[in-house]
PDB file of C-alpha atoms in Angstrom:
ATOM      1  CA  MET T  28     -47.477 -69.202 -12.433  1.00  0.00           C
ATOM      2  CA  GLU T  29     -44.935 -69.376  -9.683  1.00  0.00           C
ATOM      3  CA  ALA T  30     -41.362 -68.158 -10.255  1.00  0.00           C
ATOM      4  CA  PRO T  31     -38.537 -70.703 -10.422  1.00  0.00           C
ATOM      5  CA  TYR T  32     -36.212 -71.174  -7.446  1.00  0.00           C
ATOM      6  CA  ASP T  33     -33.413 -69.126  -9.132  1.00  0.00           C
ATOM      7  CA  ASP T  34     -35.703 -66.090  -9.397  1.00  0.00           C
ATOM      8  CA  ARG T  35     -36.790 -66.425  -5.783  1.00  0.00           C
ATOM      9  CA  LEU T  36     -33.217 -66.703  -4.534  1.00  0.00           C
ATOM     10  CA  LEU T  37     -31.987 -63.756  -6.618  1.00  0.00           C
ATOM     11  CA  HIS T  38     -34.995 -61.741  -5.513  1.00  0.00           C
ATOM     12  CA  GLN T  39     -34.268 -62.440  -1.838  1.00  0.00           C
ATOM     13  CA  ARG T  40     -30.638 -61.436  -2.330  1.00  0.00           C
ATOM     14  CA  VAL T  41     -31.621 -58.155  -4.028  1.00  0.00           C
ATOM     15  CA  VAL T  42     -34.141 -57.445  -1.254  1.00  0.00           C
ATOM     16  CA  GLY T  43     -31.228 -57.949   1.155  1.00  0.00           C
ATOM     17  CA  GLY T  44     -29.161 -55.352  -0.730  1.00  0.00           C
ATOM     18  CA  ASP T  45     -26.796 -57.769  -2.493  1.00  0.00           C
ATOM     19  CA  GLU T  46     -25.463 -55.820  -5.505  1.00  0.00           C
ATOM     20  CA  SER T  47     -23.916 -58.939  -7.017  1.00  0.00           C
ATOM     21  CA  ALA T  48     -27.410 -60.471  -7.260  1.00  0.00           C
ATOM     22  CA  LEU T  49     -28.540 -57.450  -9.226  1.00  0.00           C
ATOM     23  CA  GLY T  50     -25.497 -57.951 -11.451  1.00  0.00           C
ATOM     24  CA  GLU T  51     -26.515 -61.554 -12.061  1.00  0.00           C
ATOM     25  CA  VAL T  52     -30.051 -60.506 -12.982  1.00  0.00           C
ATOM     26  CA  TYR T  53     -28.633 -57.824 -15.275  1.00  0.00           C
ATOM     27  CA  ASP T  54     -26.252 -60.265 -16.978  1.00  0.00           C
ATOM     28  CA  ARG T  55     -29.056 -62.739 -17.505  1.00  0.00           C
ATOM     29  CA  LEU T  56     -31.828 -60.401 -18.684  1.00  0.00           C
ATOM     30  CA  SER T  57     -30.380 -57.097 -19.938  1.00  0.00           C
ATOM     31  CA  SER T  58     -30.196 -58.193 -23.584  1.00  0.00           C
ATOM     32  CA  LEU T  59     -33.883 -59.188 -23.477  1.00  0.00           C
ATOM     33  CA  ILE T  60     -34.890 -55.883 -21.866  1.00  0.00           C
ATOM     34  CA  PHE T  61     -32.764 -53.835 -24.263  1.00  0.00           C
ATOM     35  CA  GLY T  62     -34.049 -55.731 -27.307  1.00  0.00           C
ATOM     36  CA  LEU T  63     -37.653 -55.259 -26.284  1.00  0.00           C
ATOM     37  CA  ALA T  64     -37.181 -51.527 -25.642  1.00  0.00           C
ATOM     38  CA  LEU T  65     -35.330 -51.165 -28.958  1.00  0.00           C
ATOM     39  CA  ARG T  66     -38.111 -52.906 -30.890  1.00  0.00           C
ATOM     40  CA  VAL T  67     -40.713 -50.539 -29.465  1.00  0.00           C
ATOM     41  CA  THR T  68     -38.767 -47.253 -29.543  1.00  0.00           C
ATOM     42  CA  ARG T  69     -36.463 -47.921 -32.530  1.00  0.00           C
ATOM     43  CA  ASP T  70     -33.853 -45.787 -30.782  1.00  0.00           C
ATOM     44  CA  ARG T  71     -30.723 -47.348 -29.254  1.00  0.00           C
ATOM     45  CA  VAL T  72     -30.082 -44.496 -26.813  1.00  0.00           C
ATOM     46  CA  ILE T  73     -33.644 -44.529 -25.528  1.00  0.00           C
ATOM     47  CA  ALA T  74     -33.583 -48.338 -25.301  1.00  0.00           C
ATOM     48  CA  GLU T  75     -30.379 -48.135 -23.237  1.00  0.00           C
ATOM     49  CA  ASP T  76     -32.015 -45.583 -20.921  1.00  0.00           C
ATOM     50  CA  ILE T  77     -35.092 -47.751 -20.508  1.00  0.00           C
ATOM     51  CA  THR T  78     -32.923 -50.787 -19.770  1.00  0.00           C
ATOM     52  CA  GLN T  79     -31.124 -48.848 -17.060  1.00  0.00           C
ATOM     53  CA  GLU T  80     -34.432 -47.571 -15.623  1.00  0.00           C
ATOM     54  CA  VAL T  81     -35.887 -51.090 -15.447  1.00  0.00           C
ATOM     55  CA  PHE T  82     -32.993 -52.433 -13.416  1.00  0.00           C
ATOM     56  CA  LEU T  83     -32.999 -49.322 -11.249  1.00  0.00           C
ATOM     57  CA  VAL T  84     -36.679 -49.917 -10.472  1.00  0.00           C
ATOM     58  CA  PHE T  85     -35.856 -53.490  -9.439  1.00  0.00           C
ATOM     59  CA  TRP T  86     -32.940 -52.344  -7.277  1.00  0.00           C
ATOM     60  CA  GLU T  87     -34.862 -49.518  -5.601  1.00  0.00           C
ATOM     61  CA  ARG T  88     -38.158 -51.375  -5.168  1.00  0.00           C
ATOM     62  CA  PRO T  89     -37.450 -55.110  -5.200  1.00  0.00           C
ATOM     63  CA  LEU T  90     -40.556 -55.858  -3.157  1.00  0.00           C
ATOM     64  CA  ALA T  91     -42.699 -54.660  -6.072  1.00  0.00           C
ATOM     65  CA  TYR T  92     -41.865 -57.989  -7.722  1.00  0.00           C
ATOM     66  CA  ASP T  93     -43.947 -60.888  -6.427  1.00  0.00           C
ATOM     67  CA  PRO T  94     -42.441 -64.309  -7.233  1.00  0.00           C
ATOM     68  CA  GLU T  95     -45.853 -65.892  -6.613  1.00  0.00           C
ATOM     69  CA  ARG T  96     -47.263 -64.084  -9.650  1.00  0.00           C
ATOM     70  CA  GLY T  97     -44.651 -65.022 -12.248  1.00  0.00           C
ATOM     71  CA  THR T  98     -41.068 -64.973 -13.393  1.00  0.00           C
ATOM     72  CA  LEU T  99     -38.637 -62.147 -12.883  1.00  0.00           C
ATOM     73  CA  ARG T 100     -38.039 -62.167 -16.631  1.00  0.00           C
ATOM     74  CA  ALA T 101     -41.721 -61.516 -17.388  1.00  0.00           C
ATOM     75  CA  TRP T 102     -42.009 -58.834 -14.707  1.00  0.00           C
ATOM     76  CA  LEU T 103     -38.958 -56.893 -15.927  1.00  0.00           C
ATOM     77  CA  ALA T 104     -40.033 -57.281 -19.566  1.00  0.00           C
ATOM     78  CA  THR T 105     -43.463 -55.866 -18.704  1.00  0.00           C
ATOM     79  CA  ILE T 106     -41.880 -52.830 -17.060  1.00  0.00           C
ATOM     80  CA  ALA T 107     -39.607 -52.323 -20.077  1.00  0.00           C
ATOM     81  CA  HIS T 108     -42.488 -52.607 -22.525  1.00  0.00           C
ATOM     82  CA  ARG T 109     -44.618 -50.135 -20.573  1.00  0.00           C
ATOM     83  CA  ARG T 110     -41.776 -47.623 -20.344  1.00  0.00           C
ATOM     84  CA  ALA T 111     -41.035 -47.950 -24.059  1.00  0.00           C
ATOM     85  CA  VAL T 112     -44.680 -47.511 -25.051  1.00  0.00           C
ATOM     86  CA  ASP T 113     -44.998 -44.508 -22.727  1.00  0.00           C
ATOM     87  CA  HIS T 114     -41.934 -42.975 -24.383  1.00  0.00           C
ATOM     88  CA  VAL T 115     -43.314 -43.510 -27.892  1.00  0.00           C
ATOM     89  CA  ARG T 116     -46.669 -42.008 -26.899  1.00  0.00           C
ATOM     90  CA  ALA T 117     -44.998 -38.990 -25.293  1.00  0.00           C
ATOM     91  CA  GLU T 118     -42.921 -38.425 -28.433  1.00  0.00           C
ATOM     92  CA  GLU T 119     -46.054 -38.608 -30.579  1.00  0.00           C
ATOM     93  CA  ARG T 120     -47.819 -36.058 -28.355  1.00  0.00           C
ATOM     94  CA  ARG T 121     -44.794 -33.751 -28.647  1.00  0.00           C
ATOM     95  CA  ARG T 122     -44.826 -34.066 -32.438  1.00  0.00           C
ATOM     96  CA  VAL T 123     -48.538 -33.324 -32.665  1.00  0.00           C
ATOM     97  CA  SER T 124     -48.160 -30.421 -30.255  1.00  0.00           C
ATOM     98  CA  ALA T 125     -45.309 -28.987 -32.338  1.00  0.00           C
ATOM     99  CA  LEU T 126     -47.573 -28.948 -35.395  1.00  0.00           C
ATOM    100  CA  GLY T 127     -49.956 -26.733 -33.488  1.00  0.00           C
ATOM    101  CA  PRO T 128     -53.387 -25.709 -34.678  1.00  0.00           C
ATOM    102  CA  ARG T 129     -52.471 -26.125 -38.369  1.00  0.00           C
ATOM    103  CA  LEU T 130     -52.923 -29.858 -37.937  1.00  0.00           C
ATOM    104  CA  PHE T 131     -56.576 -29.388 -37.112  1.00  0.00           C
ATOM    105  CA  GLU T 132     -57.507 -26.752 -39.669  1.00  0.00           C
ATOM    106  CA  ARG T 133     -60.166 -27.920 -42.081  1.00  0.00           C
ATOM    107  CA  GLU T 134     -63.056 -26.696 -44.118  1.00  0.00           C
ATOM    108  CA  PRO T 135     -66.063 -25.398 -42.192  1.00  0.00           C
ATOM    109  CA  ASP T 136     -68.698 -28.036 -41.418  1.00  0.00           C
ATOM    110  CA  ARG T 137     -72.146 -27.934 -42.835  1.00  0.00           C
ATOM    111  CA  LEU T 138     -74.726 -26.742 -40.305  1.00  0.00           C
ATOM    112  CA  GLU T 139     -76.433 -30.156 -40.265  1.00  0.00           C
ATOM    113  CA  ASP T 140     -73.149 -31.922 -39.443  1.00  0.00           C
ATOM    114  CA  THR T 141     -72.395 -29.404 -36.700  1.00  0.00           C
ATOM    115  CA  VAL T 142     -75.792 -29.944 -35.067  1.00  0.00           C
ATOM    116  CA  LEU T 143     -75.454 -33.754 -35.215  1.00  0.00           C
ATOM    117  CA  ALA T 144     -71.931 -33.636 -33.782  1.00  0.00           C
ATOM    118  CA  SER T 145     -73.093 -31.324 -30.996  1.00  0.00           C
ATOM    119  CA  ASP T 146     -75.958 -33.686 -30.130  1.00  0.00           C
ATOM    120  CA  GLU T 147     -73.625 -36.699 -30.070  1.00  0.00           C
ATOM    121  CA  ALA T 148     -71.120 -34.825 -27.904  1.00  0.00           C
ATOM    122  CA  LYS T 149     -73.914 -33.959 -25.472  1.00  0.00           C
ATOM    123  CA  ARG T 150     -74.973 -37.617 -25.242  1.00  0.00           C
ATOM    124  CA  VAL T 151     -71.384 -38.720 -24.668  1.00  0.00           C
ATOM    125  CA  ARG T 152     -70.950 -36.095 -21.909  1.00  0.00           C
ATOM    126  CA  GLN T 153     -74.180 -37.301 -20.265  1.00  0.00           C
ATOM    127  CA  ALA T 154     -73.028 -40.917 -20.447  1.00  0.00           C
ATOM    128  CA  VAL T 155     -69.658 -40.020 -18.919  1.00  0.00           C
ATOM    129  CA  THR T 156     -71.370 -38.018 -16.155  1.00  0.00           C
ATOM    130  CA  SER T 157     -73.546 -41.020 -15.289  1.00  0.00           C
ATOM    131  CA  LEU T 158     -70.522 -43.246 -14.577  1.00  0.00           C
ATOM    132  CA  PRO T 159     -69.553 -43.965 -10.952  1.00  0.00           C
ATOM    133  CA  ASP T 160     -66.926 -41.484  -9.685  1.00  0.00           C
ATOM    134  CA  GLY T 161     -63.906 -43.825  -9.891  1.00  0.00           C
ATOM    135  CA  LEU T 162     -64.664 -44.861 -13.465  1.00  0.00           C
ATOM    136  CA  ARG T 163     -65.566 -41.334 -14.553  1.00  0.00           C
ATOM    137  CA  GLU T 164     -62.358 -39.844 -13.129  1.00  0.00           C
ATOM    138  CA  ALA T 165     -60.206 -42.508 -14.803  1.00  0.00           C
ATOM    139  CA  VAL T 166     -61.790 -42.139 -18.251  1.00  0.00           C
ATOM    140  CA  GLU T 167     -61.788 -38.341 -18.063  1.00  0.00           C
ATOM    141  CA  LEU T 168     -58.072 -38.274 -17.241  1.00  0.00           C
ATOM    142  CA  ALA T 169     -57.221 -40.832 -19.928  1.00  0.00           C
ATOM    143  CA  TYR T 170     -59.353 -39.683 -22.832  1.00  0.00           C
ATOM    144  CA  PHE T 171     -60.158 -36.064 -22.166  1.00  0.00           C
ATOM    145  CA  GLY T 172     -56.941 -35.293 -20.295  1.00  0.00           C
ATOM    146  CA  GLY T 173     -54.661 -37.241 -22.651  1.00  0.00           C
ATOM    147  CA  ARG T 174     -52.967 -39.108 -19.811  1.00  0.00           C
ATOM    148  CA  THR T 175     -51.451 -42.598 -19.988  1.00  0.00           C
ATOM    149  CA  TYR T 176     -52.821 -45.258 -17.672  1.00  0.00           C
ATOM    150  CA  ARG T 177     -49.625 -44.882 -15.617  1.00  0.00           C
ATOM    151  CA  GLN T 178     -50.316 -41.152 -15.163  1.00  0.00           C
ATOM    152  CA  VAL T 179     -53.953 -41.914 -14.319  1.00  0.00           C
ATOM    153  CA  SER T 180     -52.695 -44.369 -11.711  1.00  0.00           C
ATOM    154  CA  GLU T 181     -50.426 -41.760 -10.153  1.00  0.00           C
ATOM    155  CA  GLU T 182     -53.025 -38.980 -10.160  1.00  0.00           C
ATOM    156  CA  LEU T 183     -55.724 -41.166  -8.636  1.00  0.00           C
ATOM    157  CA  GLY T 184     -53.328 -42.859  -6.209  1.00  0.00           C
ATOM    158  CA  VAL T 185     -54.284 -46.367  -7.339  1.00  0.00           C
ATOM    159  CA  PRO T 186     -52.203 -49.270  -8.715  1.00  0.00           C
ATOM    160  CA  GLU T 187     -51.616 -49.286 -12.488  1.00  0.00           C
ATOM    161  CA  GLY T 188     -53.723 -52.418 -12.919  1.00  0.00           C
ATOM    162  CA  THR T 189     -56.629 -50.737 -11.144  1.00  0.00           C
ATOM    163  CA  ALA T 190     -56.326 -47.668 -13.366  1.00  0.00           C
ATOM    164  CA  LYS T 191     -56.344 -49.867 -16.493  1.00  0.00           C
ATOM    165  CA  SER T 192     -59.340 -51.836 -15.240  1.00  0.00           C
ATOM    166  CA  ARG T 193     -61.294 -48.684 -14.440  1.00  0.00           C
ATOM    167  CA  ILE T 194     -60.605 -47.224 -17.875  1.00  0.00           C
ATOM    168  CA  ARG T 195     -61.626 -50.445 -19.645  1.00  0.00           C
ATOM    169  CA  LEU T 196     -64.778 -50.848 -17.544  1.00  0.00           C
ATOM    170  CA  ALA T 197     -65.713 -47.199 -18.102  1.00  0.00           C
ATOM    171  CA  LEU T 198     -65.283 -47.564 -21.860  1.00  0.00           C
ATOM    172  CA  ARG T 199     -67.325 -50.751 -21.876  1.00  0.00           C
ATOM    173  CA  ARG T 200     -70.142 -49.063 -19.936  1.00  0.00           C
ATOM    174  CA  LEU T 201     -70.022 -46.018 -22.203  1.00  0.00           C
ATOM    175  CA  ALA T 202     -70.160 -48.200 -25.305  1.00  0.00           C
ATOM    176  CA  ASP T 203     -73.178 -50.065 -23.922  1.00  0.00           C
ATOM    177  CA  ALA T 204     -74.972 -46.870 -22.886  1.00  0.00           C
ATOM    178  CA  LEU T 205     -74.314 -45.146 -26.208  1.00  0.00           C
ATOM    179  CA  ALA T 206     -75.264 -48.223 -28.219  1.00  0.00           C
ATOM    180  CA  GLU T 207     -78.678 -48.166 -26.526  1.00  0.00           C
ATOM    181  CA  GLU T 208     -79.074 -44.558 -27.700  1.00  0.00           C
ATOM    182  CA  GLU T 209     -77.701 -45.475 -31.153  1.00  0.00           C
ATOM    183  CA  VAL T 210     -74.805 -43.023 -30.886  1.00  0.00           C
TER     184      VAL T 210
END
């Protein structure tokens, strides 16, 4: 879907350093961005910060937006949603971390359960090891390293979409491989 003429013109003006164009974009879309961030985070201060970050990203890297791929509204909303979700996930990790080991204390497993779990873990490790390097690195960072797809993207030096695709493909291949082994 190609962006409308207004988006293209505003984009060109922002690329040229026209602050008033950024102001026009902000006036037109800030309530949408703020509302979306607020719905996800449920925190007005955080939503305001995310709104500011989104427009800062557009101002600092206007060429990241491609009018051939869609509207400016959709692109900015996607950035806002991703930032908000990343914030919520980070907060959840902090909460879990603050609980410490008490969260994971439980009754000792029966020996049979321990052996079965150990065997399954071994099969999963083997399946992960058999993945091609790019897929293996992405899934290890995401699921064993607890990283978001954005962090995986940064660590591997690949675009966010590529990181997401690698993680999804790796999970699909793991599911297929483990299903064959009935794990």
